[in-house]
Every structure is written in C-alpha cells, then in structure tokens.
Short mmCIF file of C-alpha atoms in Angstrom, two decimals:
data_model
loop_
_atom_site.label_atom_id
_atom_site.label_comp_id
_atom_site.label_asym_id
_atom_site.label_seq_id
_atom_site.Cartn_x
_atom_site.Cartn_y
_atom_site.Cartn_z
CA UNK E 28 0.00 0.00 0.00
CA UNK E 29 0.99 3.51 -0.56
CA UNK E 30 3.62 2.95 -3.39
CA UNK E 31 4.30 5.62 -5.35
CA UNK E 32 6.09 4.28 -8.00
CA UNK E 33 6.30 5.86 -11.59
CA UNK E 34 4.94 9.07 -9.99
CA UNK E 35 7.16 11.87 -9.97
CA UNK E 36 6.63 14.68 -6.71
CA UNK E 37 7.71 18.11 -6.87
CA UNK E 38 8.98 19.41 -2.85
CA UNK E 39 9.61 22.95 -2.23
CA UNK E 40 11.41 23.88 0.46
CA UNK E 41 13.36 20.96 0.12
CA UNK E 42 16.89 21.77 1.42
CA UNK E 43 15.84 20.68 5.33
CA UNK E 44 13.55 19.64 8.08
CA UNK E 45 10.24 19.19 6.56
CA UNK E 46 11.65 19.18 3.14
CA UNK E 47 14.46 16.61 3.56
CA UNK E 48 12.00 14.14 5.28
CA UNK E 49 8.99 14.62 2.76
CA UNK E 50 11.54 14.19 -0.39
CA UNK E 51 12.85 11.18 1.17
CA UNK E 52 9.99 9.75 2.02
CA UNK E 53 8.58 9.98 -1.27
CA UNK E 54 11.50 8.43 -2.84
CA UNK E 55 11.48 5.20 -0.28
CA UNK E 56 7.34 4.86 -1.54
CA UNK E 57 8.97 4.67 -5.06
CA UNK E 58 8.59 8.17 -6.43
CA UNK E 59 11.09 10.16 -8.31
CA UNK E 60 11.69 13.72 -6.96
CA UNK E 61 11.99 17.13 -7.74
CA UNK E 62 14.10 18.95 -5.10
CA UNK E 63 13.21 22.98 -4.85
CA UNK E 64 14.35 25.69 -2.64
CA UNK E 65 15.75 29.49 -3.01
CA UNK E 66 18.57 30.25 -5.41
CA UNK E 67 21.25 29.71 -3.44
CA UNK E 68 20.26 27.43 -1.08
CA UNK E 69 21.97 24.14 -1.04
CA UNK E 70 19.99 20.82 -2.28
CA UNK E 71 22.91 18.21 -2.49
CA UNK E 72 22.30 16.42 1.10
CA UNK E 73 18.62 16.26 0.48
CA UNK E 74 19.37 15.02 -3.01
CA UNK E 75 22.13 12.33 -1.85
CA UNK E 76 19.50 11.07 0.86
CA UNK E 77 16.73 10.91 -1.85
CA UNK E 78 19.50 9.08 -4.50
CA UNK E 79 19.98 6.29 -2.14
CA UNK E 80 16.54 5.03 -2.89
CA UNK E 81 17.28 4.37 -6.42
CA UNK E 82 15.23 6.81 -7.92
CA UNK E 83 15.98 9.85 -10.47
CA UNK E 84 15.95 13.52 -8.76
CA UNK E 85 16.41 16.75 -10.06
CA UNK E 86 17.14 20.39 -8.22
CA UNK E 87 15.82 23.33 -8.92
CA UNK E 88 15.93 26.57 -7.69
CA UNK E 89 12.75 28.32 -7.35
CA UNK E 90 11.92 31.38 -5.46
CA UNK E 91 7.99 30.29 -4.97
CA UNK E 92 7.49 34.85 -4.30
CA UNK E 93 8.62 35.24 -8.14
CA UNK E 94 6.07 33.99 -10.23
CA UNK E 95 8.80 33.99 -13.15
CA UNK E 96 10.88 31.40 -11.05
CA UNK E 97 7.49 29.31 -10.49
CA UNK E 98 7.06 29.06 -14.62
CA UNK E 99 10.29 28.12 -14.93
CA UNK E 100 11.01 25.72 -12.53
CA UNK E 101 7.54 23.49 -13.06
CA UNK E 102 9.03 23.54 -16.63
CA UNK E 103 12.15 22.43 -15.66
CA UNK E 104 10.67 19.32 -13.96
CA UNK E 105 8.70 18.68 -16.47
CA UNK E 106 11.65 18.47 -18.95
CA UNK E 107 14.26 16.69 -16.37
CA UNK E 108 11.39 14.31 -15.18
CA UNK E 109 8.91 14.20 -17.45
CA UNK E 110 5.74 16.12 -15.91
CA UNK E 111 4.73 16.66 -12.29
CA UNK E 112 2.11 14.15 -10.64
CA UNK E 113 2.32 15.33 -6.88
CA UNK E 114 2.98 18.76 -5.51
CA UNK E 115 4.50 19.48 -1.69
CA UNK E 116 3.95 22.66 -1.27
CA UNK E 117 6.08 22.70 1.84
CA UNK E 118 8.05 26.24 1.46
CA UNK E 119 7.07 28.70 4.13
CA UNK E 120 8.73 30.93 6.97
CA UNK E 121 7.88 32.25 9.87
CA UNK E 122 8.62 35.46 11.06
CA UNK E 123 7.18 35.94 15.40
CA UNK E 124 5.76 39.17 16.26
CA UNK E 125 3.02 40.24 18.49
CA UNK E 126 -0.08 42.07 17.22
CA UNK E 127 1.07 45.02 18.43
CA UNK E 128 4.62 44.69 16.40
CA UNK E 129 3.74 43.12 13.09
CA UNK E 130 4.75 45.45 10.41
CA UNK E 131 3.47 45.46 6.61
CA UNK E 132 6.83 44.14 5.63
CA UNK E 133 6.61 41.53 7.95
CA UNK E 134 2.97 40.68 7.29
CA UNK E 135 3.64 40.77 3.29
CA UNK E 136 6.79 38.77 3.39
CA UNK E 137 4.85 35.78 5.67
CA UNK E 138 1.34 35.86 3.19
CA UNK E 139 3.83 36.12 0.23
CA UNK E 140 5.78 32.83 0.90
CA UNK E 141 2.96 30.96 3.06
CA UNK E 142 -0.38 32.18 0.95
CA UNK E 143 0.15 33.36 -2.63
CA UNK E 144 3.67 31.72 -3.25
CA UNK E 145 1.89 28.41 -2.63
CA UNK E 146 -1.23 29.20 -4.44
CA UNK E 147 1.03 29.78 -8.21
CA UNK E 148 2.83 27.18 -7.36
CA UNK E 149 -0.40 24.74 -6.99
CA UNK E 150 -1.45 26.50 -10.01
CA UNK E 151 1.22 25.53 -12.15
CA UNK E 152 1.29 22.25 -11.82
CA UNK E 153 -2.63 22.00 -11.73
CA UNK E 154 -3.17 22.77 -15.60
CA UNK E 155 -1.08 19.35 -16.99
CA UNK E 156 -2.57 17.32 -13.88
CA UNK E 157 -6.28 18.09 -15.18
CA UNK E 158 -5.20 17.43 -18.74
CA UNK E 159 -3.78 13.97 -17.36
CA UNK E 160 -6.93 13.45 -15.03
CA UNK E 161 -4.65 12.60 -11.87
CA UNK E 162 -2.33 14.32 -9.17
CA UNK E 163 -2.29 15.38 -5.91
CA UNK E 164 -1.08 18.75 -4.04
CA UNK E 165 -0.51 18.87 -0.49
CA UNK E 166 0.28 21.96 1.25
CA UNK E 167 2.11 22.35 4.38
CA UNK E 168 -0.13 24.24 6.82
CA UNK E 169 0.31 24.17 10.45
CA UNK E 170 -1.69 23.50 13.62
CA UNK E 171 -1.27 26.92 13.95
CA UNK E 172 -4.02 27.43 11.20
CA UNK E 173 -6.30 25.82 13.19
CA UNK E 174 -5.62 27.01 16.86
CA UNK E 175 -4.33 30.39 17.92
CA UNK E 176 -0.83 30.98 19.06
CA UNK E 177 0.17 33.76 20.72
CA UNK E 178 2.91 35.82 19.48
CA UNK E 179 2.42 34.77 15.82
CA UNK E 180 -1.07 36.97 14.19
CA UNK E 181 0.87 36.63 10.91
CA UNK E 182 1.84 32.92 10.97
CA UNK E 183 -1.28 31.86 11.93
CA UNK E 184 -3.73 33.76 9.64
CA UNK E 185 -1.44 32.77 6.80
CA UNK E 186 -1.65 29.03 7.61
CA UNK E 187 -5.68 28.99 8.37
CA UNK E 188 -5.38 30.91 4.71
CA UNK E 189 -3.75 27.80 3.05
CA UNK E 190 -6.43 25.32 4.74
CA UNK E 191 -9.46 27.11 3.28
CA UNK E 192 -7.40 27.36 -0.05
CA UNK E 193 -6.73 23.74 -0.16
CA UNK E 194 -10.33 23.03 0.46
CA UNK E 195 -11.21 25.89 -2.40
CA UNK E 196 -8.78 23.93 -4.97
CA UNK E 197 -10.16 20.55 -3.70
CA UNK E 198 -14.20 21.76 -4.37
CA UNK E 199 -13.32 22.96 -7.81
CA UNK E 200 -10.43 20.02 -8.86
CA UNK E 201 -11.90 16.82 -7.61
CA UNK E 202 -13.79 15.93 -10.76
CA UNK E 203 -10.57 16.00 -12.64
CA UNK E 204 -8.95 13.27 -10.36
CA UNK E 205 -6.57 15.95 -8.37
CA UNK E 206 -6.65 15.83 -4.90
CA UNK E 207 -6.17 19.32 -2.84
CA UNK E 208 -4.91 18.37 0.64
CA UNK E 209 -3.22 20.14 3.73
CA UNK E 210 -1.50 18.69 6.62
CA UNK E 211 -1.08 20.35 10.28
CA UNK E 212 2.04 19.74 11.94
CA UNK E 213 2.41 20.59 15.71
CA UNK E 214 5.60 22.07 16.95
CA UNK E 215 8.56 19.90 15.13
CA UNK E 216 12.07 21.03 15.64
CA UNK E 217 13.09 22.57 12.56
CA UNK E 218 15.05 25.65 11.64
CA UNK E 219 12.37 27.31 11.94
CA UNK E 220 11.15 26.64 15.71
CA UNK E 221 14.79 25.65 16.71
CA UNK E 222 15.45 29.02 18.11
CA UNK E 223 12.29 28.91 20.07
CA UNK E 224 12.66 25.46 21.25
CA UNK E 225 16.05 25.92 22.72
CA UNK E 226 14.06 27.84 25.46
CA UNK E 227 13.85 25.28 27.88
CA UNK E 228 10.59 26.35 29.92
CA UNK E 229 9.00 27.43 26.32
CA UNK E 230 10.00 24.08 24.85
CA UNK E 231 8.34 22.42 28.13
CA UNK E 232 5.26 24.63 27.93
CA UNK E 233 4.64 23.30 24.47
CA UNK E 234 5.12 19.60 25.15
CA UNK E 235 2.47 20.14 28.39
CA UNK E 236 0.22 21.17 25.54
CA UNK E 237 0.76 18.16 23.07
CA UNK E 238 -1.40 14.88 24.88
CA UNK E 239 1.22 12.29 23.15
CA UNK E 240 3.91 14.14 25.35
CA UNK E 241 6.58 15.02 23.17
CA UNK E 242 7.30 17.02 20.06
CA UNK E 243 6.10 15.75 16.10
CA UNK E 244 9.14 14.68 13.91
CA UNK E 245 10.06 15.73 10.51
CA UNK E 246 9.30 11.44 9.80
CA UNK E 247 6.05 12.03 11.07
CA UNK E 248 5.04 14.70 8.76
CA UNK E 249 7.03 13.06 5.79
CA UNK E 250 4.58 10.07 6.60
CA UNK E 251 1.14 11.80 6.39
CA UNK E 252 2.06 13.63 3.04
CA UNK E 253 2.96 10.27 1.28
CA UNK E 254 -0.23 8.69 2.30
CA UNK E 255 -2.08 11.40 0.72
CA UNK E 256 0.05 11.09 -2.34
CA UNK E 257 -0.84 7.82 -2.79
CA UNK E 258 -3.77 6.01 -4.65
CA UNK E 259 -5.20 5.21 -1.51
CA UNK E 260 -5.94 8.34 -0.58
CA UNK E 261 -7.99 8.99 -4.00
CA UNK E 262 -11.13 9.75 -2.43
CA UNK E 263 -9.40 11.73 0.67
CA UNK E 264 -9.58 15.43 -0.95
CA UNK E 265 -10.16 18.88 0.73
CA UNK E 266 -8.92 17.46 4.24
CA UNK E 267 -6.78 18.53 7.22
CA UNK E 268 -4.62 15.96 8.92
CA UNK E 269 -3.52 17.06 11.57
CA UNK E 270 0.11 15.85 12.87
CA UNK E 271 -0.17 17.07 16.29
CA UNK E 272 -0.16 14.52 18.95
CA UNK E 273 -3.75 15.61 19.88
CA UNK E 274 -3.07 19.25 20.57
CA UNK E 275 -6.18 20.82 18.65
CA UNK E 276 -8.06 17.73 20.05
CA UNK E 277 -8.45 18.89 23.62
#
C-alpha cells in the first residue's frame, strides 16, 4: 500500500527539516523527486538522501514569491522528469511578532511565501494534472491554522489561509482526479522553531500542551504527506490531517 512508483513529486522547500524528510519519504514509496528551494540554497544532502533510494531527482531553484521562477522551474521538472504528478507545497517561513509589532513588511513577506507563493505554485502544476486526469497537491499548513498561538497573528492567519485554499482547490479540482490536501504539523524542531525550542521552559510549555507528550518529527510529517500522495488516498480530498499529537483535540 501507498507505493508511489512511476509518480514523480515536486517538494519545495526541500533543502531541510520538513523538506528533507517529505523528499525522502517519497523516494522510499517509489517516487522520483523534484528537489526545490531558493537560489542559493543548497539541495545536495537532500538530493544524496533521496539518490539512495534508487530513484531519479532533479534540483531546482525556485523562489515560490517570483512567479517567473514558479514558470520556470515546473518547466524544468517537467523536462528533467517528465511532468509533475504530486505537488508538496512545503516552502514557508515564519517570522514571530506580536499584534502590536507586526509590520506590513513583515505581514507581506509571511502571506507572500505561506499564501500566494503556494497558491502559483499549486497552479502551475494543476493545468497538466487536469489534462492527465490525476495528481495530488498537499500543502504544508500548520496547527497553527487551526488554533491560535500567541505571538504569531501573521503565521497563523497565513496558515488557516492555506487550509481554506486547499479546500477551495479541492471543491473545484476533484472531478478532474486531483486531490487538494493540507497537513497540520504541531511544533517539530526545525530551523524554523529551533530558536524557540532551545528555550527550555517554552519548549516544556509546548510539550504540556501536546497529549502524546513530546514534540512531532520531521518522519512524522514526511509520513502523512505520502499517504495522501498515494492512490489510496484517491477519495481523501479537501482534508486537514492534523500531525499534532492531539493538541487541537483537547
């Protein structure tokens, strides 16, 4: 169950932590990968991971805030692959402030990345997935789309945007066999949180708050997305799984 093979996945964000886990992943299902992340940013240990699995990958560097960069780059997996049948839209940052603090830069830069970056990039690939009648995109939301955490008014209202926008994608998709997916991830320690976490009474705080007592791993996450890559998952579309060790339960 769950095989992926002959499918080829597109990951952005793919240089670490979420990204490194979701690409490999995907490869050990049977897929063959697309690497992404910012010009500049360095793809070769996520590509030597995914390359032990015996599978073809490719890296690209696409900026998912320049639409230009988004063109390009689907096109270039297309050509080094052969097309695109699943879509991780994992890139996203994170950038703390209170309400109080949040600046338009700081608001633009988070809803640029987390909201419309991932939007064109599910766009792209969407037009050859309906012409093929199968694919799946999953986006990378958050827990923090569905619950509120202090501190982080940006964060969080860009990753409830991406759950209503996979469900909007899903509604208007799903009779062209693409799925539209999104999967919440509690607190994982990433380069993103790491900072954060290092706080010992913070990092305790959040595991009081998580009911499986202890923090989600990158393996975790990397596990959800390849179920809903898979066939099995063909009638699972417009969902939120949640990867949070029963945090949003309680």
């Amino acid at each position: 169950m769950f095989r992926l093979d002959g499918k080829v996945a597109l990951v952005t964000g793919a240089a670490g932590g979420f990204g490194t886990a979701i690409s490999v992943a995907l490869a050990r299902q049977g897929a063959d990968v697309a690497l992404s992340d910012r010009p500049g940013v360095g793809l070769e240990e996520t590509a030597a991971k995914v390359a032990t699995h015996g599978h073809r990958v490719a890296k690209l560097a696409i900026d998912i805030c320049d639409l230009g960069q988004i063109r390009d780059g689907v096109a270039a997996a297309e050509r080094e692959l052969g097309r695109v049948d699943i879509l991780v839209n994992n890139a996203g940052i994170n950038r703390p402030a209170a309400g109080l603090d949040v600046t338009e830069e700081n608001w633009d830069a988070v809803f640029d990345t987390n909201v419309k970056g991932q939007f064109f990039m599910a766009q792209a690939v969407a037009r050859p997935m309906i012409a093929r009648g199968w694919g799946r995109i999953i986006f990378l939301s958050s827990q923090s789309g569905l619950v509120a955490i202090a501190g982080q008014p940006a964060y969080c209202s860009s990753k409830a945007a991406v759950i209503l926008l996979a469900k909007t994608l899903a509604v208007e998709w799903a009779r062209h066999g693409v799925t539209v997916n999104a999967v919440a991830p509690t607190f994982v320690e990433t380069g993103l949180t790491r900072a954060r976490l290092a706080n010992a009474a913070f990092r305790q705080s959040v595991i009081d708050r998580i009911p499986a007592g202890r923090l989600a791993m990158p393996e975790d996450v990397a596990a959800a997305v390849a179920y809903l890559a898979s066939n099995e998952a063909a009638m699972v579309t417009g969902s939120v799984l949640s990867v949070d060790g029963g945090w949003t339960a309680v």
